Coordinates of C-alpha atoms and ligand atoms in Angstrom, one line a residue:
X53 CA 2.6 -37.0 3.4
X54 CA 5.8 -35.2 2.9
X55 CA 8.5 -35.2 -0.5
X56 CA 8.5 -36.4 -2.8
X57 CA 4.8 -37.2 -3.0
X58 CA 3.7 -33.7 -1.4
X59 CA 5.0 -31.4 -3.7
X60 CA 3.5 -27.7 -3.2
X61 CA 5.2 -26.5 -6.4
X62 CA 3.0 -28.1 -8.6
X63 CA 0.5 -25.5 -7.5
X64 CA 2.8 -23.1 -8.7
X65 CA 3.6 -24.3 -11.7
X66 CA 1.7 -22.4 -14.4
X67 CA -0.4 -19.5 -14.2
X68 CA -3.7 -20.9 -14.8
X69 CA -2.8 -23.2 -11.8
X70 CA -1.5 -20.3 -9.6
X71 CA -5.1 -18.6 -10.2
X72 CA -7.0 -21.5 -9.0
X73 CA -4.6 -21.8 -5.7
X74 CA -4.8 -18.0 -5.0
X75 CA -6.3 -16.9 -1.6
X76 CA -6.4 -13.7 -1.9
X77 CA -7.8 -10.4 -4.2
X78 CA -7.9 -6.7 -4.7
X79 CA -10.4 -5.2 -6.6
X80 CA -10.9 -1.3 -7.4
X81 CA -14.0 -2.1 -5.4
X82 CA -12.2 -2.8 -2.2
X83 CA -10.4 0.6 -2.8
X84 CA -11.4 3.9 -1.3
X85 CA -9.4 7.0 -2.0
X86 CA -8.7 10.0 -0.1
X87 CA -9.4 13.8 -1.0
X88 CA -8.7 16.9 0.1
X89 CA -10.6 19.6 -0.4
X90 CA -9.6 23.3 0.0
X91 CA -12.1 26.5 0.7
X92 CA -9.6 28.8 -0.8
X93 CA -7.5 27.0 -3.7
X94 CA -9.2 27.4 -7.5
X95 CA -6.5 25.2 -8.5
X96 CA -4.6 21.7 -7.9
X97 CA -2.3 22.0 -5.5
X98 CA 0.2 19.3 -5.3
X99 CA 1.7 18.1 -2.2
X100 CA 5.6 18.2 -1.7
X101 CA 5.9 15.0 0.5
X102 CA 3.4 13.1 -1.4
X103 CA 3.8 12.8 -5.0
X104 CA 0.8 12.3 -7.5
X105 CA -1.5 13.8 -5.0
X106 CA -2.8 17.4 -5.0
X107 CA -4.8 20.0 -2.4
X108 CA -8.2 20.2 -5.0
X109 CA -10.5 23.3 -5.4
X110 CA -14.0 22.2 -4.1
X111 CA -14.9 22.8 -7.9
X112 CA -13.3 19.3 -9.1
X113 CA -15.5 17.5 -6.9
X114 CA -17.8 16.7 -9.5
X115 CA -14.9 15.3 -11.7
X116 CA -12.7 13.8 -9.0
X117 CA -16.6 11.7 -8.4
X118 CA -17.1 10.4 -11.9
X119 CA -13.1 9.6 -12.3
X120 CA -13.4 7.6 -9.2
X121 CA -17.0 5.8 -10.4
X122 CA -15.5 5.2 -14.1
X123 CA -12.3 3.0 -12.1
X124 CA -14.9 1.1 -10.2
X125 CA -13.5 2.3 -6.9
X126 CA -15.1 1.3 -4.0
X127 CA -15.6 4.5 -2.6
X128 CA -14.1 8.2 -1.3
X129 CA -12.8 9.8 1.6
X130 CA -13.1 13.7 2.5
X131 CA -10.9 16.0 4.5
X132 CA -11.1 19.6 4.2
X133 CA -9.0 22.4 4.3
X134 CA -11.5 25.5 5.4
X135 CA -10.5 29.0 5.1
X136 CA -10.2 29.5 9.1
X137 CA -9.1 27.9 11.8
X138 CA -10.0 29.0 15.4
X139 CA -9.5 27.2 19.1
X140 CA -12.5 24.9 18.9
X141 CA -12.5 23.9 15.5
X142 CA -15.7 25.6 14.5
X143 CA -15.5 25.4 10.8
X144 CA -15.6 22.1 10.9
X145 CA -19.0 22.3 11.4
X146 CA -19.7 25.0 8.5
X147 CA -22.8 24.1 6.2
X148 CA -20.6 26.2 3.7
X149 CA -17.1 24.6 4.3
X150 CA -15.4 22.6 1.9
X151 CA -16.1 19.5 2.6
X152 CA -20.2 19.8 2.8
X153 CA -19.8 21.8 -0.4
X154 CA -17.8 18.9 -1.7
X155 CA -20.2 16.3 -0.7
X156 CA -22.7 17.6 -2.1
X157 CA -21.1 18.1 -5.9
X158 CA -20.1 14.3 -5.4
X159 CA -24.0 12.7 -4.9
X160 CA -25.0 15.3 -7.2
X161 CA -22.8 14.2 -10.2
X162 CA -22.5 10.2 -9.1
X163 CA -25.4 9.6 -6.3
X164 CA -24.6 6.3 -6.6
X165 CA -20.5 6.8 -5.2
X166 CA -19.8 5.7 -1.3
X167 CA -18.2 9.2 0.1
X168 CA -17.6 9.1 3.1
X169 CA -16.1 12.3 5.1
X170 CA -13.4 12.3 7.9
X171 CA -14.5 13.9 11.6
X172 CA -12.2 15.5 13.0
X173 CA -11.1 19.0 14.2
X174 CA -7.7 18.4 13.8
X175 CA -7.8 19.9 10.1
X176 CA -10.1 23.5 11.6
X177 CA -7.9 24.0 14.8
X178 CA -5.4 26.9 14.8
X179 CA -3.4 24.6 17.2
X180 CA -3.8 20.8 15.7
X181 CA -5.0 18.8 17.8
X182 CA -7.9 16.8 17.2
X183 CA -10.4 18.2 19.9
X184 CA -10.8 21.0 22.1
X185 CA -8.0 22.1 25.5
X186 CA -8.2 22.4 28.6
X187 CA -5.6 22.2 31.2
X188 CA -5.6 18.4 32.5
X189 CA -5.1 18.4 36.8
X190 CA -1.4 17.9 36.2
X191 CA -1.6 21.4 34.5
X192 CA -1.0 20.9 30.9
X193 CA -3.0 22.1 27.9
X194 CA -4.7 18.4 26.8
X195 CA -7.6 18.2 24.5
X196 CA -10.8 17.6 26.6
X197 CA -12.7 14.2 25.7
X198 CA -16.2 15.0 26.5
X199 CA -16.2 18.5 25.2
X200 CA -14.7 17.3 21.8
X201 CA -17.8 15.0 21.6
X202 CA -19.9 18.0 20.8
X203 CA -18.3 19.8 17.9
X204 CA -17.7 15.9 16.2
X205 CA -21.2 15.5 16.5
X206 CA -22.4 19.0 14.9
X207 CA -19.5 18.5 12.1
X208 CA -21.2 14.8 11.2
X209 CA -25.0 15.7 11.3
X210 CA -23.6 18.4 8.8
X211 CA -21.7 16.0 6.5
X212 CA -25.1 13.6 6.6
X213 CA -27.5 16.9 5.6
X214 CA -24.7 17.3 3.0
X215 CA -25.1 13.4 1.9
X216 CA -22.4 11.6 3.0
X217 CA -23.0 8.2 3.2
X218 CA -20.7 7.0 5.9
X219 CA -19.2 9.7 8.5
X220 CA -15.5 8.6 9.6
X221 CA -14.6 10.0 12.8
X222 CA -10.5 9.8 13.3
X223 CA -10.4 11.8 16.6
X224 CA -9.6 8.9 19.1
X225 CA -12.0 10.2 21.9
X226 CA -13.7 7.7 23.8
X227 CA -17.5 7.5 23.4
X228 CA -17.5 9.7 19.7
X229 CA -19.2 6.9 18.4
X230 CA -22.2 6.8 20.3
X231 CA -22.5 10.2 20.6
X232 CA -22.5 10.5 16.8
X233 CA -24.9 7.5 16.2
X234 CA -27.3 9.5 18.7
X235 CA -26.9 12.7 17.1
X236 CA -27.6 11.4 14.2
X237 CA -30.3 9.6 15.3
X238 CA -31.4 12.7 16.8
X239 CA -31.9 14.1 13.1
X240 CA -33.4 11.7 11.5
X241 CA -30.1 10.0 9.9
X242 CA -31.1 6.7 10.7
X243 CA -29.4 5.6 7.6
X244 CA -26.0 7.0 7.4
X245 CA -23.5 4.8 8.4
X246 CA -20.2 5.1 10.8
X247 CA -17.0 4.0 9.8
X248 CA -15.1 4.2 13.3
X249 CA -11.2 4.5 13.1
X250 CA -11.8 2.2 15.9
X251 CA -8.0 1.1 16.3
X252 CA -5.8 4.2 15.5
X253 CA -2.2 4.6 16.2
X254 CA -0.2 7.5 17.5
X255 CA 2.1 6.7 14.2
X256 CA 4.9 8.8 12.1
X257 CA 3.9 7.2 9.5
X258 CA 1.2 10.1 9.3
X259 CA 3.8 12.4 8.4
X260 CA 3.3 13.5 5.1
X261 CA -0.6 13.6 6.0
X262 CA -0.1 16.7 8.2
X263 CA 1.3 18.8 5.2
X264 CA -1.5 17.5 2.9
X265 CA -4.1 18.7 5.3
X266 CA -2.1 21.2 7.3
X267 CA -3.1 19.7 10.7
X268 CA 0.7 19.1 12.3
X269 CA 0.0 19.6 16.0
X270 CA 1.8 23.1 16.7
X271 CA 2.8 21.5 20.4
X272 CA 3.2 18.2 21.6
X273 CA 1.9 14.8 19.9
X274 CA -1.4 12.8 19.7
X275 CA 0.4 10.3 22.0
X276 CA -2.6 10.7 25.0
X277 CA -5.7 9.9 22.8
X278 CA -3.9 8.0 19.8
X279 CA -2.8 4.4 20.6
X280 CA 0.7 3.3 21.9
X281 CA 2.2 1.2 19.1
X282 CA 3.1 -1.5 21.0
X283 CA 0.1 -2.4 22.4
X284 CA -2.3 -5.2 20.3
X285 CA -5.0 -6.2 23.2
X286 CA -5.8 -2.8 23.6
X287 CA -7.0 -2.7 19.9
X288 CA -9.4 -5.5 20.4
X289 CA -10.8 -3.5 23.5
X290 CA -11.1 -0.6 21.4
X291 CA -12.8 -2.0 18.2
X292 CA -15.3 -4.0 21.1
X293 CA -16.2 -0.5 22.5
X294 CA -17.0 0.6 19.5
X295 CA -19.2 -1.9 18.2
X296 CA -21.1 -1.6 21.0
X297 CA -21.7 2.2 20.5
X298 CA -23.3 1.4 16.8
X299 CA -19.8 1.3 15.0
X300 CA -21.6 0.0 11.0
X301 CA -17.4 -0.7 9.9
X302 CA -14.2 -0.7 12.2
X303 CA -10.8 0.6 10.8
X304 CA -7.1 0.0 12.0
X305 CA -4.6 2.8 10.9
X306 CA -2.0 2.7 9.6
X307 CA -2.0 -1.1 7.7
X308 CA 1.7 -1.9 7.4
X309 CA 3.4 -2.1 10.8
X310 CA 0.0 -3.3 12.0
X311 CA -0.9 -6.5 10.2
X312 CA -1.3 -8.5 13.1
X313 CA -3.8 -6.1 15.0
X314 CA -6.0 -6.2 11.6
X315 CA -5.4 -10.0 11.7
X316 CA -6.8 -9.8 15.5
X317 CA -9.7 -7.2 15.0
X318 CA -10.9 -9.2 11.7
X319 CA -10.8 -11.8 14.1
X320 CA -12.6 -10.6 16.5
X321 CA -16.0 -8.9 14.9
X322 CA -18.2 -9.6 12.6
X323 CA -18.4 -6.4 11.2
X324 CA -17.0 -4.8 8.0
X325 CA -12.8 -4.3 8.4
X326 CA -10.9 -1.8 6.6
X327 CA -8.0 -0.5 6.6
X328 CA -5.4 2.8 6.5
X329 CA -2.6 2.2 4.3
X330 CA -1.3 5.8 5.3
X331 CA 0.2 8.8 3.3
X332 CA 3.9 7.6 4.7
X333 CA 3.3 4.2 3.3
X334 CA 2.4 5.7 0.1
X335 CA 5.4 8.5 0.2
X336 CA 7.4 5.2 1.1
X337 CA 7.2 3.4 -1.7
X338 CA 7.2 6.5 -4.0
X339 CA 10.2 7.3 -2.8
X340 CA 11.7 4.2 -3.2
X341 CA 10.1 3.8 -6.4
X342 CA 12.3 7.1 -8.0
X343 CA 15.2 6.3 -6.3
X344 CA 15.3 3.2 -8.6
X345 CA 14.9 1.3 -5.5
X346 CA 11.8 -0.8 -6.5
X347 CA 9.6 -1.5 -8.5
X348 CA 6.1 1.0 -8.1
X349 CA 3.7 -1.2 -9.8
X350 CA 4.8 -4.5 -8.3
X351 CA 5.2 -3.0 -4.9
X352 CA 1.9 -1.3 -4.6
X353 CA -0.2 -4.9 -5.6
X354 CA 2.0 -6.6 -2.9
X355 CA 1.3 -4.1 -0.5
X356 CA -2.6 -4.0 -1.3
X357 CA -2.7 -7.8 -1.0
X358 CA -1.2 -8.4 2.2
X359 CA -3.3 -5.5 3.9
X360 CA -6.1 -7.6 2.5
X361 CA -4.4 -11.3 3.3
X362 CA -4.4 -10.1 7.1
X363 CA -8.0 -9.4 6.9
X364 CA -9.5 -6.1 5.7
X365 CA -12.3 -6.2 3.5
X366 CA -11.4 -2.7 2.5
X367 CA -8.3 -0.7 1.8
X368 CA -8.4 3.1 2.4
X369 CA -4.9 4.0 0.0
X370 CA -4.0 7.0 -1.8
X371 CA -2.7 4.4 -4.8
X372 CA -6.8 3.6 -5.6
X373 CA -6.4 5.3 -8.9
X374 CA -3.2 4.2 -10.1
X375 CA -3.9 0.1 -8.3
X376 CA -7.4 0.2 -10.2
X377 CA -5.9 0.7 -13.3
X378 CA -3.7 -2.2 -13.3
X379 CA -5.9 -4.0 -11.5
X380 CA -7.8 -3.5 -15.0
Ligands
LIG614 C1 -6.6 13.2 11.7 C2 -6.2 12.2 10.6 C3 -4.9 11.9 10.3 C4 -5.0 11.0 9.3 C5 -6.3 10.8 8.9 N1 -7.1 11.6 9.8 C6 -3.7 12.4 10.9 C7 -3.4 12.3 12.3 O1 -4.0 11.6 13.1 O2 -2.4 12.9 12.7 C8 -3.8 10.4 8.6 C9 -3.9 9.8 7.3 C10 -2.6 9.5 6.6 O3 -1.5 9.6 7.1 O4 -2.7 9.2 5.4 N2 -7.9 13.5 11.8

């Protein structure tokens, strides 16, 4: 029945009434906020390219776990910056290295707190990359899929002895899933769960990332194990493969040029969705933000709610402090 007797403003015409006809919500528990953790640093280290958010010793761990249990937040994620890097990424796998150490101040103060730790190698590798190279048969330095498998399965059966919760591999390489569920299966870590960054771009919107965890490839790009951006079938494919490995929660990164592949993927599992609103979405808006350009506070809710309008039960965002203090 159209005008005048269909009249959607009336829905809109009061707050109380707005309420009732909203869809959607963001709560500090849907949020989960990212750390970095440095082996070497014995104090806060901010980073240039993203404002408000610091390189922290591993000695704020304990803190940085009640702060985020007092806002409600829905959990934490890990990266680490160790103090050396070598071809294979070896630290990543060290008992003593920052984020194990971290992980285990975090349960310790707040057993309670989701943490969750990133796998990757990209952060422990004097070149960047996120695995380990060889030369491919055209000649050229790639990183080596099956190799890579092994050192991301050592660095999450340490992050479970270390108490992570949920173990976050970001790596792209196809099968890390089920060779982490079966080496931590293989230990006895029945329990902790894998959050798969099932559905991850090859994105400059990672930009100011690299600086915050020093992992900017020192040659070339991720472009042959991170996913083309224009491709939206592929992600579905992806997330499927991943499910079957003994994915517990998918992921698509970054959120904002992808609402429509987290729209598809929500779409197309029944498992848990989250979602990467990425440190050049948050430098983004910051920017804007002191330029005079916007407004932060208005921006940052609109931004949280449509990641979680196209269908992420989760929101992984370096704004989970500031957003769960409005939020209230
Ligand atoms: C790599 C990793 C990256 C991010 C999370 N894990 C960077 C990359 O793939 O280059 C990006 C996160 C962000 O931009 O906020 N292991």
């Amino acid at each position: 029945m159209p005008f005048p007797v269909a009249r959607p403003r009336r829905l809109r015409q009061s707050p109380a009434i707005r309420a009732l006809a909203r869809e959607t919500t963001v709560e500090p528990g849907d949020l989960i906020y990212p750390l970095f953790f440095s082996a070497t640093l014995t104090e806060p280290r901010p980073i240039a390219t993203m404002p408000g958010i610091s390189q922290l010793p591993v000695s704020m761990a304990a803190a940085e776990a009640r702060e985020a249990a007092a806002l409600g937040l829905g959990g934490v994620l890990l990266f680490g910056l160790p103090k050396n890097k070598d071809a294979d990424g070896t630290s990543a796998y060290d008992p003593e290295g920052p984020v194990p150490r971290a992980v285990r101040a975090m349960k310790e103060a707040v057993p309670e707190l989701a943490v969750i730790t990133d796998v990757c190698v990209d952060e422990y590798t004097d070149h960047g990359h996120c695995g380990i190279l060889r030369k491919n048969r055209r000649g050229i330095l790639d990183v080596d899929n099956d190799a890579t498998l092994e050192v991301l399965a050592k660095a999450a059966v340490v992050y479970a002895k270390a108490g992570a919760d949920i173990v976050a591999p970001s790596d792209m390489m196809d099968g890390r899933v089920g060779r982490i569920r079966s080496a931590l299966d293989g230990d006895g870590f029945i329990e902790t769960a894998i959050l798969s960054y099932a559905v991850k771009y090859a994105s400059c919107f990672y930009g100011p990332f690299r600086d915050a965890a020093d992992c900017a490839p020192k040659f070339g790009d991720r472009a042959s194990y991170q996913m083309d951006p224009a491709n939206a079938r592929e992600a579905i494919r992806e997330a499927a493969l991943d499910e079957e490995e003994g994915a517990d929660f998918l992921m698509v990164k970054p959120a904002l040029s992808y609402l429509d592949v987290i729209a598809k993927v929500r779409a197309s599992s029944l498992l848990p969705l989250g979602a990467y609103n990425v440190s050049g979405e948050y430098s983004m808006i910051k920017a804007a933000a002191a330029a005079g350009m916007l407004d932060e506070t208005r921006a940052v809710l609109e931004v949280l709610t449509s990641i979680r309008r196209a269908g992420a039960d989760f929101i992984l965002t370096y704004h989970a402090k500031d957003a769960a203090k409005l939020l209230g």
